[in-house]
CSV table of N, CA and C in Angstrom, one decimal:
chain,number,residue,atom,x,y,z
A,199,MET,N,-58.3,-56.8,-131.4
A,199,MET,CA,-58.4,-55.5,-132.0
A,199,MET,C,-58.8,-54.5,-131.0
A,200,ASP,N,-58.2,-53.3,-131.0
A,200,ASP,CA,-58.6,-52.2,-130.2
A,200,ASP,C,-60.1,-51.9,-130.4
A,201,GLU,N,-60.9,-51.7,-129.3
A,201,GLU,CA,-62.2,-51.5,-129.4
A,201,GLU,C,-62.6,-50.2,-130.1
A,202,ASN,N,-61.7,-49.3,-130.2
A,202,ASN,CA,-61.9,-48.0,-130.9
A,202,ASN,C,-61.7,-48.2,-132.5
A,203,ILE,N,-61.1,-49.3,-132.9
A,203,ILE,CA,-60.8,-49.5,-134.3
A,203,ILE,C,-62.0,-50.2,-135.0
A,204,ALA,N,-62.4,-49.7,-136.1
A,204,ALA,CA,-63.5,-50.2,-136.8
A,204,ALA,C,-63.1,-51.1,-137.9
A,205,LEU,N,-62.0,-50.8,-138.6
A,205,LEU,CA,-61.5,-51.4,-139.8
A,205,LEU,C,-60.0,-51.3,-139.9
A,206,ILE,N,-59.3,-52.3,-140.2
A,206,ILE,CA,-57.9,-52.4,-140.4
A,206,ILE,C,-57.6,-52.9,-141.8
A,207,PHE,N,-56.8,-52.2,-142.5
A,207,PHE,CA,-56.2,-52.7,-143.8
A,207,PHE,C,-54.9,-53.2,-143.6
A,208,TYR,N,-54.5,-54.4,-143.9
A,208,TYR,CA,-53.3,-55.1,-143.7
A,208,TYR,C,-52.7,-55.2,-145.1
A,209,SER,N,-51.4,-55.1,-145.2
A,209,SER,CA,-50.7,-55.4,-146.4
A,209,SER,C,-50.9,-56.9,-146.7
A,210,ARG,N,-51.3,-57.3,-147.9
A,210,ARG,CA,-51.7,-58.6,-148.3
A,210,ARG,C,-50.7,-59.6,-147.8
A,211,GLY,N,-51.3,-60.7,-147.1
A,211,GLY,CA,-50.4,-61.8,-146.6
A,211,GLY,C,-49.6,-61.5,-145.4
A,212,THR,N,-49.8,-60.4,-144.8
A,212,THR,CA,-49.1,-60.0,-143.6
A,212,THR,C,-50.1,-59.6,-142.5
A,213,ARG,N,-49.5,-59.4,-141.3
A,213,ARG,CA,-50.3,-58.7,-140.3
A,213,ARG,C,-49.8,-57.4,-139.9
A,214,ILE,N,-49.2,-56.7,-141.0
A,214,ILE,CA,-48.7,-55.3,-140.9
A,214,ILE,C,-49.7,-54.4,-141.2
A,215,PRO,N,-50.2,-53.6,-140.3
A,215,PRO,CA,-51.3,-52.6,-140.6
A,215,PRO,C,-50.8,-51.6,-141.6
A,216,ALA,N,-51.6,-51.4,-142.7
A,216,ALA,CA,-51.3,-50.4,-143.7
A,216,ALA,C,-52.1,-49.1,-143.4
A,217,TRP,N,-53.3,-49.2,-142.7
A,217,TRP,CA,-54.2,-48.2,-142.4
A,217,TRP,C,-55.2,-48.7,-141.4
A,218,GLN,N,-55.6,-47.9,-140.5
A,218,GLN,CA,-56.7,-48.1,-139.5
A,218,GLN,C,-57.6,-47.1,-139.5
A,219,LEU,N,-58.9,-47.4,-139.3
A,219,LEU,CA,-59.9,-46.4,-139.1
A,219,LEU,C,-60.7,-46.6,-137.9
A,220,THR,N,-60.8,-45.6,-137.1
A,220,THR,CA,-61.6,-45.6,-135.9
A,220,THR,C,-63.0,-45.6,-136.3
A,221,HIS,N,-63.9,-45.9,-135.3
A,221,HIS,CA,-65.3,-45.8,-135.6
A,221,HIS,C,-65.8,-44.5,-136.1
A,222,SER,N,-65.3,-43.4,-135.5
A,222,SER,CA,-65.7,-42.1,-136.0
A,222,SER,C,-65.2,-41.8,-137.4
A,223,GLU,N,-63.9,-42.3,-137.7
A,223,GLU,CA,-63.4,-42.1,-139.1
A,223,GLU,C,-64.2,-42.9,-140.0
A,224,TYR,N,-64.6,-44.1,-139.6
A,224,TYR,CA,-65.4,-45.0,-140.5
A,224,TYR,C,-66.7,-44.3,-140.8
A,225,GLN,N,-67.3,-43.7,-139.8
A,225,GLN,CA,-68.6,-43.0,-140.0
A,225,GLN,C,-68.4,-41.8,-141.1
A,226,LEU,N,-67.2,-41.2,-141.0
A,226,LEU,CA,-67.0,-40.1,-142.0
A,226,LEU,C,-66.9,-40.7,-143.4
A,227,LEU,N,-66.4,-41.8,-143.5
A,227,LEU,CA,-66.3,-42.4,-144.8
A,227,LEU,C,-67.5,-43.3,-145.2
A,228,ALA,N,-68.6,-43.2,-144.5
A,228,ALA,CA,-69.7,-44.0,-144.7
A,228,ALA,C,-70.3,-43.8,-146.1
A,229,PRO,N,-70.3,-42.6,-146.7
A,229,PRO,CA,-70.9,-42.5,-148.1
A,229,PRO,C,-70.1,-43.3,-149.1
A,230,LEU,N,-68.8,-43.4,-148.9
A,230,LEU,CA,-68.0,-44.2,-149.8
A,230,LEU,C,-68.3,-45.7,-149.6
A,231,TRP,N,-68.3,-46.1,-148.4
A,231,TRP,CA,-68.5,-47.5,-148.1
A,231,TRP,C,-69.8,-48.0,-148.5
A,232,GLU,N,-70.9,-47.2,-148.3
A,232,GLU,CA,-72.2,-47.7,-148.6
A,232,GLU,C,-72.3,-47.7,-150.2
A,233,GLY,N,-71.8,-46.8,-150.9
A,233,GLY,CA,-71.8,-46.8,-152.3
A,233,GLY,C,-71.0,-48.0,-152.9
A,234,PHE,N,-69.9,-48.3,-152.3
A,234,PHE,CA,-69.1,-49.4,-152.7
A,234,PHE,C,-69.8,-50.8,-152.4
A,235,ARG,N,-70.3,-50.9,-151.2
A,235,ARG,CA,-71.0,-52.1,-150.8
A,235,ARG,C,-72.2,-52.4,-151.7
A,236,ASN,N,-73.0,-51.3,-152.0
A,236,ASN,CA,-74.1,-51.4,-152.9
A,236,ASN,C,-73.8,-51.9,-154.3
A,237,CYS,N,-72.8,-51.3,-154.9
A,237,CYS,CA,-72.4,-51.5,-156.3
A,237,CYS,C,-71.7,-52.9,-156.4
A,238,MET,N,-70.9,-53.2,-155.4
A,238,MET,CA,-70.0,-54.4,-155.5
A,238,MET,C,-70.5,-55.7,-154.7
A,239,GLY,N,-71.5,-55.4,-153.9
A,239,GLY,CA,-71.9,-56.5,-153.0
A,239,GLY,C,-70.8,-56.9,-152.1
A,240,TYR,N,-70.0,-56.0,-151.6
A,240,TYR,CA,-68.8,-56.2,-150.9
A,240,TYR,C,-69.0,-56.2,-149.3
A,241,TYR,N,-69.1,-57.4,-148.8
A,241,TYR,CA,-69.3,-57.5,-147.4
A,241,TYR,C,-68.3,-58.5,-146.8
A,242,PRO,N,-67.9,-58.4,-145.5
A,242,PRO,CA,-66.9,-59.3,-144.9
A,242,PRO,C,-67.5,-60.7,-144.7
A,243,ASP,N,-66.6,-61.6,-144.6
A,243,ASP,CA,-67.0,-63.0,-144.3
A,243,ASP,C,-67.4,-63.1,-142.8
A,244,GLN,N,-67.8,-64.3,-142.3
A,244,GLN,CA,-68.3,-64.4,-140.9
A,244,GLN,C,-67.2,-64.1,-139.9
A,245,TYR,N,-65.9,-64.0,-140.3
A,245,TYR,CA,-64.9,-63.7,-139.4
A,245,TYR,C,-64.5,-62.1,-139.4
A,246,GLY,N,-65.1,-61.3,-140.3
A,246,GLY,CA,-64.9,-60.0,-140.4
A,246,GLY,C,-63.8,-59.6,-141.4
A,247,HIS,N,-63.4,-60.6,-142.3
A,247,HIS,CA,-62.3,-60.5,-143.2
A,247,HIS,C,-62.8,-60.4,-144.7
A,248,ARG,N,-62.1,-59.7,-145.6
A,248,ARG,CA,-62.3,-59.6,-146.9
A,248,ARG,C,-61.1,-59.1,-147.6
A,249,PRO,N,-60.6,-59.8,-148.7
A,249,PRO,CA,-59.6,-59.3,-149.5
A,249,PRO,C,-59.9,-57.9,-150.2
A,250,PHE,N,-59.0,-57.0,-150.3
A,250,PHE,CA,-59.3,-55.8,-151.0
A,250,PHE,C,-58.4,-55.7,-152.2
A,251,GLU,N,-58.9,-56.2,-153.3
A,251,GLU,CA,-58.1,-56.4,-154.5
A,251,GLU,C,-57.8,-55.0,-155.1
A,252,LEU,N,-56.8,-55.0,-156.1
A,252,LEU,CA,-56.5,-53.8,-156.8
A,252,LEU,C,-57.7,-53.2,-157.5
A,253,ALA,N,-58.5,-54.1,-158.1
A,253,ALA,CA,-59.8,-53.6,-158.8
A,253,ALA,C,-60.7,-52.9,-157.8
A,254,HIS,N,-60.8,-53.5,-156.6
A,254,HIS,CA,-61.6,-52.8,-155.6
A,254,HIS,C,-61.1,-51.4,-155.2
A,255,MET,N,-59.8,-51.3,-155.2
A,255,MET,CA,-59.1,-50.1,-154.8
A,255,MET,C,-59.4,-49.0,-155.9
A,256,ARG,N,-59.3,-49.5,-157.2
A,256,ARG,CA,-59.6,-48.5,-158.3
A,256,ARG,C,-61.0,-48.0,-158.2
A,257,ILE,N,-62.0,-48.8,-158.0
A,257,ILE,CA,-63.3,-48.4,-157.8
A,257,ILE,C,-63.5,-47.5,-156.7
A,258,MET,N,-62.9,-47.8,-155.5
A,258,MET,CA,-63.0,-46.9,-154.3
A,258,MET,C,-62.4,-45.5,-154.7
A,259,LEU,N,-61.3,-45.5,-155.4
A,259,LEU,CA,-60.7,-44.3,-155.8
A,259,LEU,C,-61.7,-43.4,-156.7
A,260,GLU,N,-62.3,-44.1,-157.6
A,260,GLU,CA,-63.3,-43.3,-158.4
A,260,GLU,C,-64.4,-42.8,-157.5
A,261,LEU,N,-64.9,-43.5,-156.6
A,261,LEU,CA,-66.0,-43.0,-155.7
A,261,LEU,C,-65.4,-41.8,-154.9
A,262,ALA,N,-64.2,-42.0,-154.4
A,262,ALA,CA,-63.6,-40.9,-153.6
A,262,ALA,C,-63.5,-39.6,-154.5
A,263,ASP,N,-63.0,-39.8,-155.7
A,263,ASP,CA,-62.9,-38.6,-156.5
A,263,ASP,C,-64.2,-38.0,-156.9
A,264,ALA,N,-65.2,-38.9,-157.1
A,264,ALA,CA,-66.6,-38.3,-157.4
A,264,ALA,C,-67.1,-37.6,-156.2
A,265,TYR,N,-66.9,-38.1,-155.0
A,265,TYR,CA,-67.4,-37.4,-153.8
A,265,TYR,C,-66.6,-36.1,-153.7
A,266,ALA,N,-65.3,-36.1,-153.8
A,266,ALA,CA,-64.5,-34.9,-153.6
A,266,ALA,C,-64.9,-33.8,-154.7
A,267,ALA,N,-65.3,-34.2,-155.9
A,267,ALA,CA,-65.6,-33.3,-156.9
A,267,ALA,C,-67.0,-32.7,-156.7
A,268,THR,N,-67.8,-33.3,-156.0
A,268,THR,CA,-69.1,-32.8,-155.8
A,268,THR,C,-69.4,-32.3,-154.3
A,269,ALA,N,-68.5,-32.4,-153.4
A,269,ALA,CA,-68.7,-32.1,-152.0
A,269,ALA,C,-68.7,-30.6,-151.8
A,270,ASP,N,-69.4,-30.2,-150.9
A,270,ASP,CA,-69.3,-28.8,-150.4
A,270,ASP,C,-68.3,-28.8,-149.3
A,271,LEU,N,-67.1,-28.4,-149.7
A,271,LEU,CA,-65.9,-28.5,-148.9
A,271,LEU,C,-66.1,-27.7,-147.6
A,272,ASN,N,-66.8,-26.6,-147.6
A,272,ASN,CA,-67.0,-25.8,-146.4
A,272,ASN,C,-68.0,-26.4,-145.4
A,273,ALA,N,-69.0,-27.1,-146.0
A,273,ALA,CA,-70.1,-27.6,-145.2
A,273,ALA,C,-69.7,-28.9,-144.5
A,274,ASP,N,-68.9,-29.7,-145.2
A,274,ASP,CA,-68.5,-31.0,-144.7
A,274,ASP,C,-67.1,-31.2,-144.7
A,275,ARG,N,-66.3,-30.3,-144.1
A,275,ARG,CA,-64.9,-30.3,-144.1
A,275,ARG,C,-64.3,-31.5,-143.5
A,276,GLU,N,-64.7,-32.0,-142.3
A,276,GLU,CA,-64.1,-33.2,-141.7
A,276,GLU,C,-64.3,-34.5,-142.6
A,277,ARG,N,-65.5,-34.6,-143.2
A,277,ARG,CA,-65.7,-35.8,-144.0
A,277,ARG,C,-64.8,-35.7,-145.2
A,278,THR,N,-64.7,-34.5,-145.8
A,278,THR,CA,-63.9,-34.4,-147.1
A,278,THR,C,-62.4,-34.7,-146.7
A,279,LYS,N,-61.9,-34.2,-145.6
A,279,LYS,CA,-60.5,-34.4,-145.2
A,279,LYS,C,-60.3,-35.9,-145.0
A,280,ALA,N,-61.3,-36.6,-144.4
A,280,ALA,CA,-61.1,-38.0,-144.2
A,280,ALA,C,-61.1,-38.7,-145.5
A,281,ILE,N,-62.0,-38.4,-146.4
A,281,ILE,CA,-62.0,-39.1,-147.7
A,281,ILE,C,-60.8,-38.9,-148.5
A,282,LEU,N,-60.3,-37.6,-148.5
A,282,LEU,CA,-59.0,-37.4,-149.2
A,282,LEU,C,-57.8,-38.1,-148.6
A,283,ALA,N,-57.8,-38.2,-147.3
A,283,ALA,CA,-56.7,-39.0,-146.7
A,283,ALA,C,-56.8,-40.5,-147.0
A,284,PHE,N,-58.0,-40.9,-147.0
A,284,PHE,CA,-58.3,-42.4,-147.4
A,284,PHE,C,-57.9,-42.6,-148.8
A,285,ARG,N,-58.3,-41.7,-149.7
A,285,ARG,CA,-57.9,-41.7,-151.2
A,285,ARG,C,-56.5,-41.7,-151.4
A,286,GLY,N,-55.7,-41.0,-150.6
A,286,GLY,CA,-54.2,-40.9,-150.6
A,286,GLY,C,-53.6,-42.3,-150.3
A,287,MET,N,-54.2,-42.9,-149.2
A,287,MET,CA,-53.6,-44.2,-148.8
A,287,MET,C,-53.9,-45.3,-149.9
A,288,LEU,N,-55.1,-45.2,-150.5
A,288,LEU,CA,-55.4,-46.2,-151.6
A,288,LEU,C,-54.5,-45.9,-152.8
A,289,ALA,N,-54.3,-44.7,-153.2
A,289,ALA,CA,-53.6,-44.3,-154.4
A,289,ALA,C,-52.1,-44.8,-154.2
A,290,HIS,N,-51.7,-44.6,-152.9
A,290,HIS,CA,-50.3,-45.1,-152.6
A,290,HIS,C,-50.1,-46.5,-152.9
A,291,HIS,N,-51.0,-47.4,-152.2
A,291,HIS,CA,-50.9,-48.8,-152.4
A,291,HIS,C,-51.2,-49.3,-153.8
A,292,LEU,N,-52.1,-48.6,-154.4
A,292,LEU,CA,-52.4,-49.0,-155.8
A,292,LEU,C,-51.2,-48.8,-156.7
A,293,ALA,N,-50.5,-47.6,-156.6
A,293,ALA,CA,-49.4,-47.3,-157.4
A,293,ALA,C,-48.3,-48.3,-157.2
A,294,GLN,N,-48.2,-48.9,-156.0
A,294,GLN,CA,-47.2,-49.9,-155.7
A,294,GLN,C,-47.6,-51.3,-156.1
A,295,GLY,N,-48.9,-51.4,-156.4
A,295,GLY,CA,-49.4,-52.7,-156.7
A,295,GLY,C,-49.7,-53.6,-155.5
A,296,ASN,N,-49.9,-53.0,-154.4
A,296,ASN,CA,-50.1,-53.7,-153.1
A,296,ASN,C,-51.6,-53.9,-152.9
A,297,ALA,N,-52.1,-55.1,-153.1
A,297,ALA,CA,-53.4,-55.4,-152.6
A,297,ALA,C,-53.4,-55.5,-151.1
A,298,LEU,N,-54.6,-55.3,-150.5
A,298,LEU,CA,-54.8,-55.2,-149.0
A,298,LEU,C,-55.8,-56.3,-148.6
A,299,ASP,N,-55.7,-56.6,-147.3
A,299,ASP,CA,-56.7,-57.4,-146.6
A,299,ASP,C,-57.4,-56.5,-145.6
A,300,LEU,N,-58.8,-56.6,-145.5
A,300,LEU,CA,-59.6,-55.8,-144.6
A,300,LEU,C,-60.0,-56.7,-143.4
A,301,TRP,N,-60.1,-56.2,-142.3
A,301,TRP,CA,-60.7,-56.8,-141.1
A,301,TRP,C,-61.6,-55.8,-140.4
A,302,TRP,N,-62.9,-56.1,-140.4
A,302,TRP,CA,-63.9,-55.3,-139.6
A,302,TRP,C,-64.0,-55.8,-138.2
A,303,ASP,N,-64.3,-54.8,-137.4
A,303,ASP,CA,-64.6,-55.2,-135.9
A,303,ASP,C,-66.0,-55.5,-135.9
């Protein structure tokens, strides 16, 4: 894995990247990930892998929507843009019924 990449989402059962996050992008999304991990107990296995099921995607979309609804868009523009882009990727795969696999660095 590229050392600048923190997290890769693959289409389920493939090695085709659906989305990649650099370490700086991952930091921008930290409020979502921390909320998700805390409420779901969602952590990677010892190899850095975890399936990202459709139910996980729905919950993450709700968290992204809640963040976007309460964010001060002017004060935290970069984080809000990153969360909305991430939300778009999730909505796209969810609408198609595509579960994903995650790999952390």
